[in-house]
């Protein structure tokens, strides 16, 4: 018998991942994007948006634990958290592990991603029923403009910066985020890979540096994202971010104090990367 395969259509990657598929569980189109749920013998269920794999069941923690716990543990008291994107629920699940969190607002433009996740990804979508979670279906770029001095942590867990996600990497957006954060707020965004998206990483870092006094970069290795050496750009109004400032008291698979500190690039290499001295 021949394998059924799914070939990814990633607009930003110079290679295409090809996955063996055991079942196609869902195929449809929302107002915003094509949505598929496929099952792979190796990776479990996978959520695919516009031909790009967003989440797999096997390795998702390598992304969600890093995007959530690094900014939350860099903040002494993250009571109010805003997640932009993240419709699969994985980041929300990790954020809600923090007892100090009183309110987590998740703003995903596409209501259907949330519904699909509730149906096909119960291990990711557990947080949607938590009383501290508030779900909004709106463009995060517009949503954040209505707030000033409101959130302790803002997380951008979006699709690749094309189409309606592109605005979430602009300097304008970073200025709105800065205003929406409290005076000691922390911001983080997934910012693609060092290998295949170096120019994009650098541009985002330079834009953040125009707006925030503290800007840094940390990474995780994620098998399903082309380029693998995945970056998270973090910016802070006041607190240093390279170490947790609270006891790591949440249950995780990989994140802990040591992993937090090791996730940051050595400062010499970080400077070379942002200045452009490091190139391929
Ligand atoms: N972890 C994933 C990754 O890096 O590939 C991201 C997963 S999550 C499903 C991405 C979500 O961002 C999608 O559900 C999409 O609808 C949402 N999104 C993209 N642009 C957005 C915007 N401008 N405002 C709100 N949500 C947005």
PDB file of C-alpha atoms and ligand atoms in Angstrom:
ATOM      1  CA  UNK A   1       0.000   0.000   0.000  1.00  0.00           C
ATOM      2  CA  UNK A   2       1.267   3.478  -0.852  1.00  0.00           C
ATOM      3  CA  UNK A   3       1.543   6.214   1.807  1.00  0.00           C
ATOM      4  CA  UNK A   4      -0.790   9.185   1.703  1.00  0.00           C
ATOM      5  CA  UNK A   5       1.326  12.282   2.194  1.00  0.00           C
ATOM      6  CA  UNK A   6       0.697  15.897   3.026  1.00  0.00           C
ATOM      7  CA  UNK A   7       3.146  18.408   1.551  1.00  0.00           C
ATOM      8  CA  UNK A   8       3.298  21.674   3.447  1.00  0.00           C
ATOM      9  CA  UNK A   9       2.960  24.993   1.573  1.00  0.00           C
ATOM     10  CA  UNK A  10       4.992  27.334   3.723  1.00  0.00           C
ATOM     11  CA  UNK A  11       5.359  30.707   1.969  1.00  0.00           C
ATOM     12  CA  UNK A  12       8.508  31.591   3.896  1.00  0.00           C
ATOM     13  CA  UNK A  13      10.514  28.371   3.953  1.00  0.00           C
ATOM     14  CA  UNK A  14      12.973  27.235   1.299  1.00  0.00           C
ATOM     15  CA  UNK A  15      12.021  23.593   1.965  1.00  0.00           C
ATOM     16  CA  UNK A  16       8.736  21.744   2.168  1.00  0.00           C
ATOM     17  CA  UNK A  17       7.973  19.279   4.899  1.00  0.00           C
ATOM     18  CA  UNK A  18       6.212  16.144   3.761  1.00  0.00           C
ATOM     19  CA  UNK A  19       4.200  14.163   6.325  1.00  0.00           C
ATOM     20  CA  UNK A  20       2.754  10.676   6.092  1.00  0.00           C
ATOM     21  CA  UNK A  21      -0.957  10.952   6.845  1.00  0.00           C
ATOM     22  CA  UNK A  22      -3.111   8.204   8.307  1.00  0.00           C
ATOM     23  CA  UNK A  23      -6.388  10.179   8.241  1.00  0.00           C
ATOM     24  CA  UNK A  24      -7.808  13.522   7.176  1.00  0.00           C
ATOM     25  CA  UNK A  25     -10.151  14.459  10.016  1.00  0.00           C
ATOM     26  CA  UNK A  26     -11.362  17.843   8.795  1.00  0.00           C
ATOM     27  CA  UNK A  27     -11.092  20.067   5.740  1.00  0.00           C
ATOM     28  CA  UNK A  28     -12.817  23.406   5.403  1.00  0.00           C
ATOM     29  CA  UNK A  29     -12.493  27.120   4.830  1.00  0.00           C
ATOM     30  CA  UNK A  30     -13.301  29.854   7.319  1.00  0.00           C
ATOM     31  CA  UNK A  31     -13.809  33.525   6.499  1.00  0.00           C
ATOM     32  CA  UNK A  32     -10.047  33.950   6.954  1.00  0.00           C
ATOM     33  CA  UNK A  33      -8.191  30.772   6.044  1.00  0.00           C
ATOM     34  CA  UNK A  34      -8.197  27.163   4.897  1.00  0.00           C
ATOM     35  CA  UNK A  35      -8.346  24.823   7.889  1.00  0.00           C
ATOM     36  CA  UNK A  36      -7.351  21.160   7.930  1.00  0.00           C
ATOM     37  CA  UNK A  37      -6.892  18.617  10.680  1.00  0.00           C
ATOM     38  CA  UNK A  38      -4.785  15.635   9.681  1.00  0.00           C
ATOM     39  CA  UNK A  39      -3.503  12.680  11.632  1.00  0.00           C
ATOM     40  CA  UNK A  40       0.062  11.479  11.269  1.00  0.00           C
ATOM     41  CA  UNK A  41       1.376   8.223  12.741  1.00  0.00           C
ATOM     42  CA  UNK A  42       4.474  10.021  14.068  1.00  0.00           C
ATOM     43  CA  UNK A  43       3.173  13.433  15.159  1.00  0.00           C
ATOM     44  CA  UNK A  44      -0.447  12.721  16.154  1.00  0.00           C
ATOM     45  CA  UNK A  45      -3.136  15.183  15.126  1.00  0.00           C
ATOM     46  CA  UNK A  46      -1.949  18.302  13.347  1.00  0.00           C
ATOM     47  CA  UNK A  47      -3.705  21.613  12.740  1.00  0.00           C
ATOM     48  CA  UNK A  48      -2.958  23.080   9.304  1.00  0.00           C
ATOM     49  CA  UNK A  49      -3.858  26.670   8.343  1.00  0.00           C
ATOM     50  CA  UNK A  50      -3.468  27.801   4.735  1.00  0.00           C
ATOM     51  CA  UNK A  51      -1.268  24.774   4.069  1.00  0.00           C
ATOM     52  CA  UNK A  52       1.110  25.414   7.006  1.00  0.00           C
ATOM     53  CA  UNK A  53       1.260  23.102  10.036  1.00  0.00           C
ATOM     54  CA  UNK A  54       0.609  25.127  13.201  1.00  0.00           C
ATOM     55  CA  UNK A  55       0.499  22.527  15.920  1.00  0.00           C
ATOM     56  CA  UNK A  56       1.107  18.825  16.360  1.00  0.00           C
ATOM     57  CA  UNK A  57       0.133  16.782  19.391  1.00  0.00           C
ATOM     58  CA  UNK A  58       3.552  15.257  19.981  1.00  0.00           C
ATOM     59  CA  UNK A  59       5.871  18.272  20.131  1.00  0.00           C
ATOM     60  CA  UNK A  60       3.519  21.195  20.863  1.00  0.00           C
ATOM     61  CA  UNK A  61       4.864  21.641  24.398  1.00  0.00           C
ATOM     62  CA  UNK A  62       8.244  22.719  22.968  1.00  0.00           C
ATOM     63  CA  UNK A  63       6.513  25.795  21.624  1.00  0.00           C
ATOM     64  CA  UNK A  64       3.741  26.485  24.140  1.00  0.00           C
ATOM     65  CA  UNK A  65       5.826  26.104  27.299  1.00  0.00           C
ATOM     66  CA  UNK A  66       8.439  28.517  25.943  1.00  0.00           C
ATOM     67  CA  UNK A  67       6.078  31.164  24.593  1.00  0.00           C
ATOM     68  CA  UNK A  68       4.075  31.246  27.841  1.00  0.00           C
ATOM     69  CA  UNK A  69       6.379  30.553  30.785  1.00  0.00           C
ATOM     70  CA  UNK A  70       9.387  32.674  29.829  1.00  0.00           C
ATOM     71  CA  UNK A  71       7.442  36.001  29.843  1.00  0.00           C
ATOM     72  CA  UNK A  72       5.187  34.988  32.741  1.00  0.00           C
ATOM     73  CA  UNK A  73       8.058  33.922  34.995  1.00  0.00           C
ATOM     74  CA  UNK A  74      10.009  37.058  34.033  1.00  0.00           C
ATOM     75  CA  UNK A  75       7.166  39.073  35.572  1.00  0.00           C
ATOM     76  CA  UNK A  76       6.706  39.232  39.364  1.00  0.00           C
ATOM     77  CA  UNK A  77       2.904  39.284  39.297  1.00  0.00           C
ATOM     78  CA  UNK A  78       1.290  38.601  35.899  1.00  0.00           C
ATOM     79  CA  UNK A  79      -2.377  38.929  36.850  1.00  0.00           C
ATOM     80  CA  UNK A  80      -3.692  40.137  33.494  1.00  0.00           C
ATOM     81  CA  UNK A  81      -2.507  38.420  30.341  1.00  0.00           C
ATOM     82  CA  UNK A  82      -3.442  39.056  26.710  1.00  0.00           C
ATOM     83  CA  UNK A  83      -2.839  36.406  24.036  1.00  0.00           C
ATOM     84  CA  UNK A  84      -3.201  37.503  20.409  1.00  0.00           C
ATOM     85  CA  UNK A  85      -3.774  34.547  18.079  1.00  0.00           C
ATOM     86  CA  UNK A  86      -3.303  31.204  19.809  1.00  0.00           C
ATOM     87  CA  UNK A  87      -6.706  29.881  18.714  1.00  0.00           C
ATOM     88  CA  UNK A  88      -5.600  26.277  19.241  1.00  0.00           C
ATOM     89  CA  UNK A  89      -5.531  26.977  23.006  1.00  0.00           C
ATOM     90  CA  UNK A  90      -2.052  25.626  23.810  1.00  0.00           C
ATOM     91  CA  UNK A  91      -0.643  28.956  25.002  1.00  0.00           C
ATOM     92  CA  UNK A  92      -3.778  29.668  27.037  1.00  0.00           C
ATOM     93  CA  UNK A  93      -3.456  26.256  28.721  1.00  0.00           C
ATOM     94  CA  UNK A  94       0.098  27.096  29.823  1.00  0.00           C
ATOM     95  CA  UNK A  95      -0.782  30.665  30.930  1.00  0.00           C
ATOM     96  CA  UNK A  96      -3.605  29.360  33.117  1.00  0.00           C
ATOM     97  CA  UNK A  97      -1.193  27.052  34.961  1.00  0.00           C
ATOM     98  CA  UNK A  98      -0.057  30.203  36.823  1.00  0.00           C
ATOM     99  CA  UNK A  99      -2.223  30.695  39.920  1.00  0.00           C
ATOM    100  CA  UNK A 100      -1.362  34.405  39.923  1.00  0.00           C
ATOM    101  CA  UNK A 101      -3.182  34.867  36.607  1.00  0.00           C
ATOM    102  CA  UNK A 102      -6.593  36.373  37.305  1.00  0.00           C
ATOM    103  CA  UNK A 103      -7.645  37.009  33.714  1.00  0.00           C
ATOM    104  CA  UNK A 104      -6.378  35.701  30.366  1.00  0.00           C
ATOM    105  CA  UNK A 105      -7.911  37.320  27.298  1.00  0.00           C
ATOM    106  CA  UNK A 106      -7.407  35.393  24.048  1.00  0.00           C
ATOM    107  CA  UNK A 107      -8.039  37.394  20.881  1.00  0.00           C
ATOM    108  CA  UNK A 108      -8.063  35.239  17.759  1.00  0.00           C
ATOM    109  CA  UNK A 109      -9.460  36.721  14.573  1.00  0.00           C
ATOM    110  CA  UNK A 110     -10.851  33.326  13.515  1.00  0.00           C
ATOM    111  CA  UNK A 111     -13.626  31.837  15.657  1.00  0.00           C
ATOM    112  CA  UNK A 112     -13.522  28.633  13.622  1.00  0.00           C
ATOM    113  CA  UNK A 113      -9.949  27.761  14.660  1.00  0.00           C
ATOM    114  CA  UNK A 114     -11.153  27.768  18.271  1.00  0.00           C
ATOM    115  CA  UNK A 115     -14.172  25.578  17.469  1.00  0.00           C
ATOM    116  CA  UNK A 116     -11.996  23.099  15.541  1.00  0.00           C
ATOM    117  CA  UNK A 117      -9.510  22.948  18.378  1.00  0.00           C
ATOM    118  CA  UNK A 118     -12.265  22.282  20.938  1.00  0.00           C
ATOM    119  CA  UNK A 119     -13.452  19.381  18.775  1.00  0.00           C
ATOM    120  CA  UNK A 120     -10.182  17.786  17.659  1.00  0.00           C
ATOM    121  CA  UNK A 121      -7.535  18.905  20.176  1.00  0.00           C
ATOM    122  CA  UNK A 122      -8.938  18.405  23.691  1.00  0.00           C
ATOM    123  CA  UNK A 123      -5.460  18.371  25.255  1.00  0.00           C
ATOM    124  CA  UNK A 124      -4.758  21.862  23.849  1.00  0.00           C
ATOM    125  CA  UNK A 125      -8.161  23.474  24.276  1.00  0.00           C
ATOM    126  CA  UNK A 126      -8.707  22.683  27.978  1.00  0.00           C
ATOM    127  CA  UNK A 127      -8.312  26.339  28.980  1.00  0.00           C
ATOM    128  CA  UNK A 128     -11.294  27.637  27.005  1.00  0.00           C
ATOM    129  CA  UNK A 129     -13.679  26.526  29.764  1.00  0.00           C
ATOM    130  CA  UNK A 130     -11.623  28.088  32.591  1.00  0.00           C
ATOM    131  CA  UNK A 131     -13.551  30.947  34.253  1.00  0.00           C
ATOM    132  CA  UNK A 132     -10.451  33.177  34.038  1.00  0.00           C
ATOM    133  CA  UNK A 133     -10.404  32.913  30.217  1.00  0.00           C
ATOM    134  CA  UNK A 134     -12.109  35.527  28.056  1.00  0.00           C
ATOM    135  CA  UNK A 135     -12.329  34.719  24.354  1.00  0.00           C
ATOM    136  CA  UNK A 136     -12.668  37.486  21.776  1.00  0.00           C
ATOM    137  CA  UNK A 137     -12.874  37.077  17.988  1.00  0.00           C
ATOM    138  CA  UNK A 138     -11.308  40.193  16.571  1.00  0.00           C
ATOM    139  CA  UNK A 139      -8.167  41.389  14.837  1.00  0.00           C
ATOM    140  CA  UNK A 140      -5.514  41.633  17.575  1.00  0.00           C
ATOM    141  CA  UNK A 141      -4.037  44.699  15.887  1.00  0.00           C
ATOM    142  CA  UNK A 142      -7.312  46.569  16.369  1.00  0.00           C
ATOM    143  CA  UNK A 143      -8.112  45.093  19.795  1.00  0.00           C
ATOM    144  CA  UNK A 144      -4.902  46.231  21.445  1.00  0.00           C
ATOM    145  CA  UNK A 145      -5.454  49.855  20.360  1.00  0.00           C
ATOM    146  CA  UNK A 146      -8.372  50.212  22.798  1.00  0.00           C
ATOM    147  CA  UNK A 147      -6.214  49.640  25.892  1.00  0.00           C
ATOM    148  CA  UNK A 148      -3.795  51.659  27.958  1.00  0.00           C
ATOM    149  CA  UNK A 149      -1.947  50.443  31.062  1.00  0.00           C
ATOM    150  CA  UNK A 150      -4.073  47.292  31.153  1.00  0.00           C
ATOM    151  CA  UNK A 151      -2.014  44.087  30.780  1.00  0.00           C
ATOM    152  CA  UNK A 152       0.992  42.659  32.628  1.00  0.00           C
ATOM    153  CA  UNK A 153       1.980  40.324  29.803  1.00  0.00           C
ATOM    154  CA  UNK A 154       1.051  40.350  26.101  1.00  0.00           C
ATOM    155  CA  UNK A 155       1.810  37.284  23.972  1.00  0.00           C
ATOM    156  CA  UNK A 156       1.565  37.132  20.180  1.00  0.00           C
ATOM    157  CA  UNK A 157       1.008  33.516  19.111  1.00  0.00           C
ATOM    158  CA  UNK A 158       0.133  34.130  15.497  1.00  0.00           C
ATOM    159  CA  UNK A 159       0.461  32.508  12.115  1.00  0.00           C
ATOM    160  CA  UNK A 160       3.424  33.465   9.887  1.00  0.00           C
ATOM    161  CA  UNK A 161       3.561  37.229   9.202  1.00  0.00           C
ATOM    162  CA  UNK A 162       1.667  37.136   5.919  1.00  0.00           C
ATOM    163  CA  UNK A 163      -1.869  38.380   5.221  1.00  0.00           C
ATOM    164  CA  UNK A 164      -3.820  39.449   8.319  1.00  0.00           C
ATOM    165  CA  UNK A 165      -0.989  38.358  10.656  1.00  0.00           C
ATOM    166  CA  UNK A 166       1.507  40.733   8.989  1.00  0.00           C
ATOM    167  CA  UNK A 167       0.330  43.766  11.013  1.00  0.00           C
ATOM    168  CA  UNK A 168       1.421  42.038  14.227  1.00  0.00           C
ATOM    169  CA  UNK A 169       5.093  42.631  13.381  1.00  0.00           C
ATOM    170  CA  UNK A 170       4.920  46.349  12.556  1.00  0.00           C
ATOM    171  CA  UNK A 171       6.427  49.156  14.622  1.00  0.00           C
ATOM    172  CA  UNK A 172       2.949  50.700  14.948  1.00  0.00           C
ATOM    173  CA  UNK A 173       1.662  47.529  16.525  1.00  0.00           C
ATOM    174  CA  UNK A 174       4.587  47.402  18.965  1.00  0.00           C
ATOM    175  CA  UNK A 175       3.760  50.987  20.024  1.00  0.00           C
ATOM    176  CA  UNK A 176       0.132  50.010  20.704  1.00  0.00           C
ATOM    177  CA  UNK A 177       1.359  46.985  22.684  1.00  0.00           C
ATOM    178  CA  UNK A 178       3.687  49.209  24.712  1.00  0.00           C
ATOM    179  CA  UNK A 179       0.752  51.485  25.584  1.00  0.00           C
ATOM    180  CA  UNK A 180      -1.542  48.570  26.458  1.00  0.00           C
ATOM    181  CA  UNK A 181       1.033  47.143  28.889  1.00  0.00           C
ATOM    182  CA  UNK A 182       1.316  48.324  32.483  1.00  0.00           C
ATOM    183  CA  UNK A 183       4.461  50.227  33.476  1.00  0.00           C
ATOM    184  CA  UNK A 184       6.336  46.971  34.155  1.00  0.00           C
ATOM    185  CA  UNK A 185       4.771  44.887  31.373  1.00  0.00           C
ATOM    186  CA  UNK A 186       6.430  42.170  29.308  1.00  0.00           C
ATOM    187  CA  UNK A 187       5.762  41.333  25.656  1.00  0.00           C
ATOM    188  CA  UNK A 188       6.653  38.231  23.640  1.00  0.00           C
ATOM    189  CA  UNK A 189       6.020  37.093  20.071  1.00  0.00           C
ATOM    190  CA  UNK A 190       6.953  34.043  18.031  1.00  0.00           C
ATOM    191  CA  UNK A 191       9.314  35.401  15.396  1.00  0.00           C
ATOM    192  CA  UNK A 192      10.231  32.533  13.048  1.00  0.00           C
ATOM    193  CA  UNK A 193      13.583  30.740  12.713  1.00  0.00           C
ATOM    194  CA  UNK A 194      17.185  31.825  12.846  1.00  0.00           C
ATOM    195  CA  UNK A 195      18.108  29.616   9.887  1.00  0.00           C
ATOM    196  CA  UNK A 196      15.500  30.504   7.293  1.00  0.00           C
ATOM    197  CA  UNK A 197      14.121  33.806   8.515  1.00  0.00           C
ATOM    198  CA  UNK A 198      17.149  35.667   9.831  1.00  0.00           C
ATOM    199  CA  UNK A 199      16.282  38.973   8.118  1.00  0.00           C
ATOM    200  CA  UNK A 200      12.787  38.871   9.583  1.00  0.00           C
ATOM    201  CA  UNK A 201      14.087  38.132  13.089  1.00  0.00           C
ATOM    202  CA  UNK A 202      16.522  41.032  12.802  1.00  0.00           C
ATOM    203  CA  UNK A 203      13.901  43.466  11.504  1.00  0.00           C
ATOM    204  CA  UNK A 204      11.470  42.612  14.298  1.00  0.00           C
ATOM    205  CA  UNK A 205      14.212  42.972  16.909  1.00  0.00           C
ATOM    206  CA  UNK A 206      15.195  46.374  15.513  1.00  0.00           C
ATOM    207  CA  UNK A 207      11.574  47.569  15.547  1.00  0.00           C
ATOM    208  CA  UNK A 208      11.117  46.413  19.138  1.00  0.00           C
ATOM    209  CA  UNK A 209      14.301  48.225  20.166  1.00  0.00           C
ATOM    210  CA  UNK A 210      12.787  51.501  18.946  1.00  0.00           C
ATOM    211  CA  UNK A 211       9.881  51.042  21.359  1.00  0.00           C
ATOM    212  CA  UNK A 212      11.069  49.097  24.455  1.00  0.00           C
ATOM    213  CA  UNK A 213      14.093  49.678  26.730  1.00  0.00           C
ATOM    214  CA  UNK A 214      14.782  45.941  27.158  1.00  0.00           C
ATOM    215  CA  UNK A 215      14.680  43.637  24.110  1.00  0.00           C
ATOM    216  CA  UNK A 216      16.030  40.120  23.865  1.00  0.00           C
ATOM    217  CA  UNK A 217      15.723  36.863  21.961  1.00  0.00           C
ATOM    218  CA  UNK A 218      15.314  33.285  23.106  1.00  0.00           C
ATOM    219  CA  UNK A 219      14.876  30.062  21.183  1.00  0.00           C
ATOM    220  CA  UNK A 220      13.489  26.566  21.277  1.00  0.00           C
ATOM    221  CA  UNK A 221      14.041  23.737  18.808  1.00  0.00           C
ATOM    222  CA  UNK A 222      10.729  22.795  17.212  1.00  0.00           C
ATOM    223  CA  UNK A 223      10.645  19.801  14.860  1.00  0.00           C
ATOM    224  CA  UNK A 224       7.530  20.812  12.880  1.00  0.00           C
ATOM    225  CA  UNK A 225       8.514  24.403  12.061  1.00  0.00           C
ATOM    226  CA  UNK A 226      10.744  24.806   9.017  1.00  0.00           C
ATOM    227  CA  UNK A 227      14.092  26.098  10.224  1.00  0.00           C
ATOM    228  CA  UNK A 228      13.624  24.345  13.618  1.00  0.00           C
ATOM    229  CA  UNK A 229      15.764  26.817  15.629  1.00  0.00           C
ATOM    230  CA  UNK A 230      12.696  28.881  16.508  1.00  0.00           C
ATOM    231  CA  UNK A 231      12.866  32.381  17.959  1.00  0.00           C
ATOM    232  CA  UNK A 232      10.776  34.284  20.456  1.00  0.00           C
ATOM    233  CA  UNK A 233      11.332  38.028  20.612  1.00  0.00           C
ATOM    234  CA  UNK A 234      10.768  39.361  24.106  1.00  0.00           C
ATOM    235  CA  UNK A 235      10.541  43.001  25.220  1.00  0.00           C
ATOM    236  CA  UNK A 236      10.135  44.452  28.659  1.00  0.00           C
ATOM    237  CA  UNK A 237       9.386  47.884  30.071  1.00  0.00           C
ATOM    238  CA  UNK A 238      11.233  47.348  33.346  1.00  0.00           C
ATOM    239  CA  UNK A 239      12.125  43.803  34.459  1.00  0.00           C
ATOM    240  CA  UNK A 240      15.159  41.937  33.145  1.00  0.00           C
ATOM    241  CA  UNK A 241      13.941  38.788  31.389  1.00  0.00           C
ATOM    242  CA  UNK A 242      16.828  36.298  31.325  1.00  0.00           C
ATOM    243  CA  UNK A 243      15.915  34.555  34.604  1.00  0.00           C
ATOM    244  CA  UNK A 244      12.639  33.644  36.271  1.00  0.00           C
ATOM    245  CA  UNK A 245      11.785  36.035  39.118  1.00  0.00           C
ATOM    246  CA  UNK A 246       9.336  33.644  40.806  1.00  0.00           C
ATOM    247  CA  UNK A 247       9.630  29.995  41.884  1.00  0.00           C
ATOM    248  CA  UNK A 248       8.833  27.709  38.974  1.00  0.00           C
ATOM    249  CA  UNK A 249       5.832  26.024  40.528  1.00  0.00           C
ATOM    250  CA  UNK A 250       3.927  24.830  37.447  1.00  0.00           C
ATOM    251  CA  UNK A 251       3.955  21.357  35.957  1.00  0.00           C
ATOM    252  CA  UNK A 252       5.800  21.260  32.642  1.00  0.00           C
ATOM    253  CA  UNK A 253       7.539  18.738  30.390  1.00  0.00           C
ATOM    254  CA  UNK A 254      10.658  20.778  29.630  1.00  0.00           C
ATOM    255  CA  UNK A 255      10.499  24.331  31.018  1.00  0.00           C
ATOM    256  CA  UNK A 256      12.249  25.043  34.306  1.00  0.00           C
ATOM    257  CA  UNK A 257      14.579  27.734  35.678  1.00  0.00           C
ATOM    258  CA  UNK A 258      17.629  26.298  33.942  1.00  0.00           C
ATOM    259  CA  UNK A 259      15.861  25.907  30.588  1.00  0.00           C
ATOM    260  CA  UNK A 260      14.618  29.516  30.886  1.00  0.00           C
ATOM    261  CA  UNK A 261      18.163  30.774  31.317  1.00  0.00           C
ATOM    262  CA  UNK A 262      19.626  28.508  28.613  1.00  0.00           C
ATOM    263  CA  UNK A 263      16.957  29.490  26.101  1.00  0.00           C
ATOM    264  CA  UNK A 264      18.536  32.955  25.732  1.00  0.00           C
ATOM    265  CA  UNK A 265      21.343  33.322  23.213  1.00  0.00           C
ATOM    266  CA  UNK A 266      24.785  34.163  24.584  1.00  0.00           C
ATOM    267  CA  UNK A 267      25.006  37.973  24.524  1.00  0.00           C
ATOM    268  CA  UNK A 268      27.940  38.082  22.068  1.00  0.00           C
ATOM    269  CA  UNK A 269      26.132  35.990  19.476  1.00  0.00           C
ATOM    270  CA  UNK A 270      22.871  37.852  20.096  1.00  0.00           C
ATOM    271  CA  UNK A 271      24.574  41.174  19.314  1.00  0.00           C
ATOM    272  CA  UNK A 272      26.131  39.778  16.117  1.00  0.00           C
ATOM    273  CA  UNK A 273      22.785  38.410  15.019  1.00  0.00           C
ATOM    274  CA  UNK A 274      20.878  41.654  15.521  1.00  0.00           C
ATOM    275  CA  UNK A 275      23.628  43.884  14.071  1.00  0.00           C
ATOM    276  CA  UNK A 276      23.894  41.792  10.895  1.00  0.00           C
ATOM    277  CA  UNK A 277      27.459  40.650  11.568  1.00  0.00           C
ATOM    278  CA  UNK A 278      26.184  37.058  11.698  1.00  0.00           C
ATOM    279  CA  UNK A 279      25.049  35.923   8.264  1.00  0.00           C
ATOM    280  CA  UNK A 280      24.862  32.791   6.113  1.00  0.00           C
TER     281      UNK A 280
HETATM  282  N1  LIG B   1       1.781  28.187  17.141  1.00  0.00           N
HETATM  283  C1  LIG B   1       1.427  28.531  15.832  1.00  0.00           C
HETATM  284  C2  LIG B   1       2.561  28.808  14.893  1.00  0.00           C
HETATM  285  O1  LIG B   1       3.507  29.525  15.264  1.00  0.00           O
HETATM  286  O2  LIG B   1       2.532  28.302  13.793  1.00  0.00           O
HETATM  287  C3  LIG B   1       0.368  29.564  15.822  1.00  0.00           C
HETATM  288  C4  LIG B   1      -0.910  28.897  16.136  1.00  0.00           C
HETATM  289  S1  LIG B   1      -2.369  29.805  16.314  1.00  0.00           S
HETATM  290  C5  LIG B   1      -3.479  28.662  15.592  1.00  0.00           C
HETATM  291  C6  LIG B   1      -2.289  31.155  15.189  1.00  0.00           C
HETATM  292  C7  LIG B   1      -3.575  31.945  15.174  1.00  0.00           C
HETATM  293  O3  LIG B   1      -3.284  33.310  14.931  1.00  0.00           O
HETATM  294  C8  LIG B   1      -4.586  31.528  14.096  1.00  0.00           C
HETATM  295  O4  LIG B   1      -5.663  30.886  14.697  1.00  0.00           O
HETATM  296  C9  LIG B   1      -4.978  32.864  13.430  1.00  0.00           C
HETATM  297  O5  LIG B   1      -6.363  32.956  13.209  1.00  0.00           O
HETATM  298  C10 LIG B   1      -4.479  33.880  14.454  1.00  0.00           C
HETATM  299  N2  LIG B   1      -4.188  35.217  13.923  1.00  0.00           N
HETATM  300  C11 LIG B   1      -3.411  35.551  12.865  1.00  0.00           C
HETATM  301  N3  LIG B   1      -3.405  36.880  12.685  1.00  0.00           N
HETATM  302  C12 LIG B   1      -4.195  37.413  13.663  1.00  0.00           C
HETATM  303  C13 LIG B   1      -4.590  38.738  14.001  1.00  0.00           C
HETATM  304  N4  LIG B   1      -4.187  39.800  13.281  1.00  0.00           N
HETATM  305  N5  LIG B   1      -5.397  38.914  15.090  1.00  0.00           N
HETATM  306  C14 LIG B   1      -5.812  37.847  15.818  1.00  0.00           C
HETATM  307  N6  LIG B   1      -5.485  36.570  15.521  1.00  0.00           N
HETATM  308  C15 LIG B   1      -4.690  36.352  14.469  1.00  0.00           C
END
